[in-house]
XYZ file of C-alpha atoms in Angstrom:
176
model
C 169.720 -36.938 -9.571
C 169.908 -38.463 -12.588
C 170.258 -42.594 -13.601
C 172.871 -43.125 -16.490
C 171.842 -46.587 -17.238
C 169.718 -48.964 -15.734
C 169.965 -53.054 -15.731
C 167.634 -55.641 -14.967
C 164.042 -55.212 -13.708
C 164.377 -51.194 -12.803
C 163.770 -51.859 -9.271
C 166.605 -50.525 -7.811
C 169.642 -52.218 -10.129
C 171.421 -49.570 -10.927
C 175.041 -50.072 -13.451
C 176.039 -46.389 -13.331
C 174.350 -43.236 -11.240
C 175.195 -39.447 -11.625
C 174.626 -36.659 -9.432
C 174.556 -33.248 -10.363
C 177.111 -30.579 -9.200
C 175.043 -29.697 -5.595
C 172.912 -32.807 -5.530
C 171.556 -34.515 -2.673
C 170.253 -38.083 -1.647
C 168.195 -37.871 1.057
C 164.903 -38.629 2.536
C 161.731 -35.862 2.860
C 162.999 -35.450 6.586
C 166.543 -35.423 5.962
C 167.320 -33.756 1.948
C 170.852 -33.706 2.700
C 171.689 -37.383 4.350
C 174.271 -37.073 1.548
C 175.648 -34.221 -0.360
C 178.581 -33.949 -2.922
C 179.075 -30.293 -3.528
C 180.114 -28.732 -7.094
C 184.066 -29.427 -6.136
C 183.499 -33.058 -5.343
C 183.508 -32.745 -1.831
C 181.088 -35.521 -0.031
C 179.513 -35.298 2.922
C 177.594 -37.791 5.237
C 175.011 -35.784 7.926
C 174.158 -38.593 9.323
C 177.402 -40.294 10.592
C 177.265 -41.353 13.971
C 180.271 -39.419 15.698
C 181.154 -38.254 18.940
C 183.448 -36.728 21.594
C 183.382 -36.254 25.030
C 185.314 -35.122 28.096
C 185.319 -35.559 31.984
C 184.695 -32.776 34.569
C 183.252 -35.144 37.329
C 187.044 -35.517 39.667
C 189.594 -37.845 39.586
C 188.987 -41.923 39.661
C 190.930 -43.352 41.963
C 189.568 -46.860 41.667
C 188.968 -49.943 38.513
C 186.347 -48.928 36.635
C 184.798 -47.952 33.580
C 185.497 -43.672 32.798
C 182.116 -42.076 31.973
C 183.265 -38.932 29.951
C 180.110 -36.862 31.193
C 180.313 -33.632 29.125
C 179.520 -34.591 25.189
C 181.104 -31.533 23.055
C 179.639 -33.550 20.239
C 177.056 -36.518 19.426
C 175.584 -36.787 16.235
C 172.653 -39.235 16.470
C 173.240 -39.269 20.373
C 174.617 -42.579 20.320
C 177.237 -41.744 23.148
C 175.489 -41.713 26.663
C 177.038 -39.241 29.477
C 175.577 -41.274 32.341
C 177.171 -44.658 32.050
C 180.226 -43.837 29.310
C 178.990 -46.071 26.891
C 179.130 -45.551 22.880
C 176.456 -48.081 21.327
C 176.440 -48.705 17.828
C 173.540 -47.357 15.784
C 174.171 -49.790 12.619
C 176.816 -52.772 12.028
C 180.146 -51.315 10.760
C 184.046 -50.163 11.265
C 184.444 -47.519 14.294
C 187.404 -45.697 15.133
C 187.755 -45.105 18.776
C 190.148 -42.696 20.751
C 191.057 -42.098 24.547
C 192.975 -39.973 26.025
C 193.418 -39.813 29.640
C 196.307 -38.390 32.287
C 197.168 -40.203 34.912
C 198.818 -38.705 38.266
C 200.654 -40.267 40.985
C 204.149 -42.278 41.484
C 204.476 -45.515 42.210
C 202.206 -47.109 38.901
C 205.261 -48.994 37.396
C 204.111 -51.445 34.923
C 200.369 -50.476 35.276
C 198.169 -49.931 32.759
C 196.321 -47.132 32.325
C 192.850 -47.813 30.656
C 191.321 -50.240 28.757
C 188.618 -50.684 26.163
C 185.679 -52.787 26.716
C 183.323 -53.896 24.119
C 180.145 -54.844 25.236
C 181.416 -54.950 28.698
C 184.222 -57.566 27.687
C 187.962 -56.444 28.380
C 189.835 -56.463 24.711
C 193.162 -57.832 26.121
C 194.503 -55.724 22.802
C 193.665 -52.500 24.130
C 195.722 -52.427 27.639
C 199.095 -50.071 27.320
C 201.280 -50.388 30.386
C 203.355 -47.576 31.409
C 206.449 -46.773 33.748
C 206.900 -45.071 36.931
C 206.056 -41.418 36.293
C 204.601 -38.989 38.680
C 202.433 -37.416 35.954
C 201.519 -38.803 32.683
C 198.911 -38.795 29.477
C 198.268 -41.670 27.888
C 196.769 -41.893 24.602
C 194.605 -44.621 22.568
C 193.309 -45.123 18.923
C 191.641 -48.522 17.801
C 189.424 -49.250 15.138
C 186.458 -52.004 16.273
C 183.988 -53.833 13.665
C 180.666 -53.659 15.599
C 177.451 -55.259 15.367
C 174.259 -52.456 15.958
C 173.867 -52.555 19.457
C 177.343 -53.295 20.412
C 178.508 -50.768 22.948
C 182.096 -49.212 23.995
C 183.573 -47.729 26.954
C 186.448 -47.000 28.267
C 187.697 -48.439 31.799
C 190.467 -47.376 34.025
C 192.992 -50.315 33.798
C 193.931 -50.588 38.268
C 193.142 -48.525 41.041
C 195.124 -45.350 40.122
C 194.768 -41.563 39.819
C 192.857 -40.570 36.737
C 192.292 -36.652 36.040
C 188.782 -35.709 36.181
C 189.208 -32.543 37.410
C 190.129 -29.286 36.665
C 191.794 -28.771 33.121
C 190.059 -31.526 30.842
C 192.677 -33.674 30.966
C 190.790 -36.659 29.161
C 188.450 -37.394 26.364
C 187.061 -40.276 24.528
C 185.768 -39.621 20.807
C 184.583 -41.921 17.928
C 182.662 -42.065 14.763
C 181.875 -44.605 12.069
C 184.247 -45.430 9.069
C 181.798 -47.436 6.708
């Protein structure tokens, strides 16, 4: 790593800094916490990011999906026991849910709903028609505070998948 220029003081002000083709910033436990390779190509190790499914049967009643099989969690911010994402550091998150519903007689209910910390986010509630079997998915980006939390919560009493085929996951990660 090399400084170009430096302004003020030379405690940390820095007007211009260059990294070498294959450089890293890092810390002596982590020498990689950000790479940019010799093509430009940047990477982040320690994003916070996740995904998750459900394999634990169908929900039949209000109340909040806890995807209980992680395929990922970098950091192991996402908890399988109680469904909740908390936020390691203030920032943007991008959230998504996907869930299948399966039943008739659901017209004009919603499907699920994201919560942050525990409060419904009247935004997030997508109400469908009457169909015997349908997937329902949902994408929103939330500006957290560390130690805010997310889940995901069935919007009525209905039939959520939970079963069989993984028919539902929730996944997120931090934008910046």
């Amino acid at each position: 790593m090399a400084l170009t220029k430096v302004i003020g003081d030379g405690l940390g002000t820095v007007a211009g800094l260059t990294i070498s083709d294959g450089g890293n910033i890092g810390s002596a436990s982590d020498t990689d916490a950000l790479s940019i390779d010799s093509t430009g190509r940047l990477t982040k190790s320690q994003v916070p990011a996740f995904i998750a499914y459900r394999d634990a049967g169908d929900l039949t009643s209000s109340t909040v999906v806890i995807f209980n099989q992680a395929v990922l969690n970098a950091g192991s911010h996402y908890d399988t026991s109680n469904g909740r994402f908390t936020a390691p550091v203030a920032g943007k998150y991008q959230f998504n849910a996907f869930l299948s519903h399966n039943g008739s007689g659901t017209a004009n209910t919603g499907i699920c709903r994201g919560q942050i910390n525990g409060s419904f986010q009247n935004w997030l509630f997508p109400i469908y028609p009457n169909i015997d079997h349908l997937s329902v998915s949902l994408s929103f980006v939330a500006n957290l505070s560390a130690n805010d939390y997310v889940n995901i919560h069935t919007g009525t009493s209905l039939n959520i998948l939970g079963s069989g085929n993984i028919h539902n996951h929730f996944s997120g990660f931090l934008i910046g």
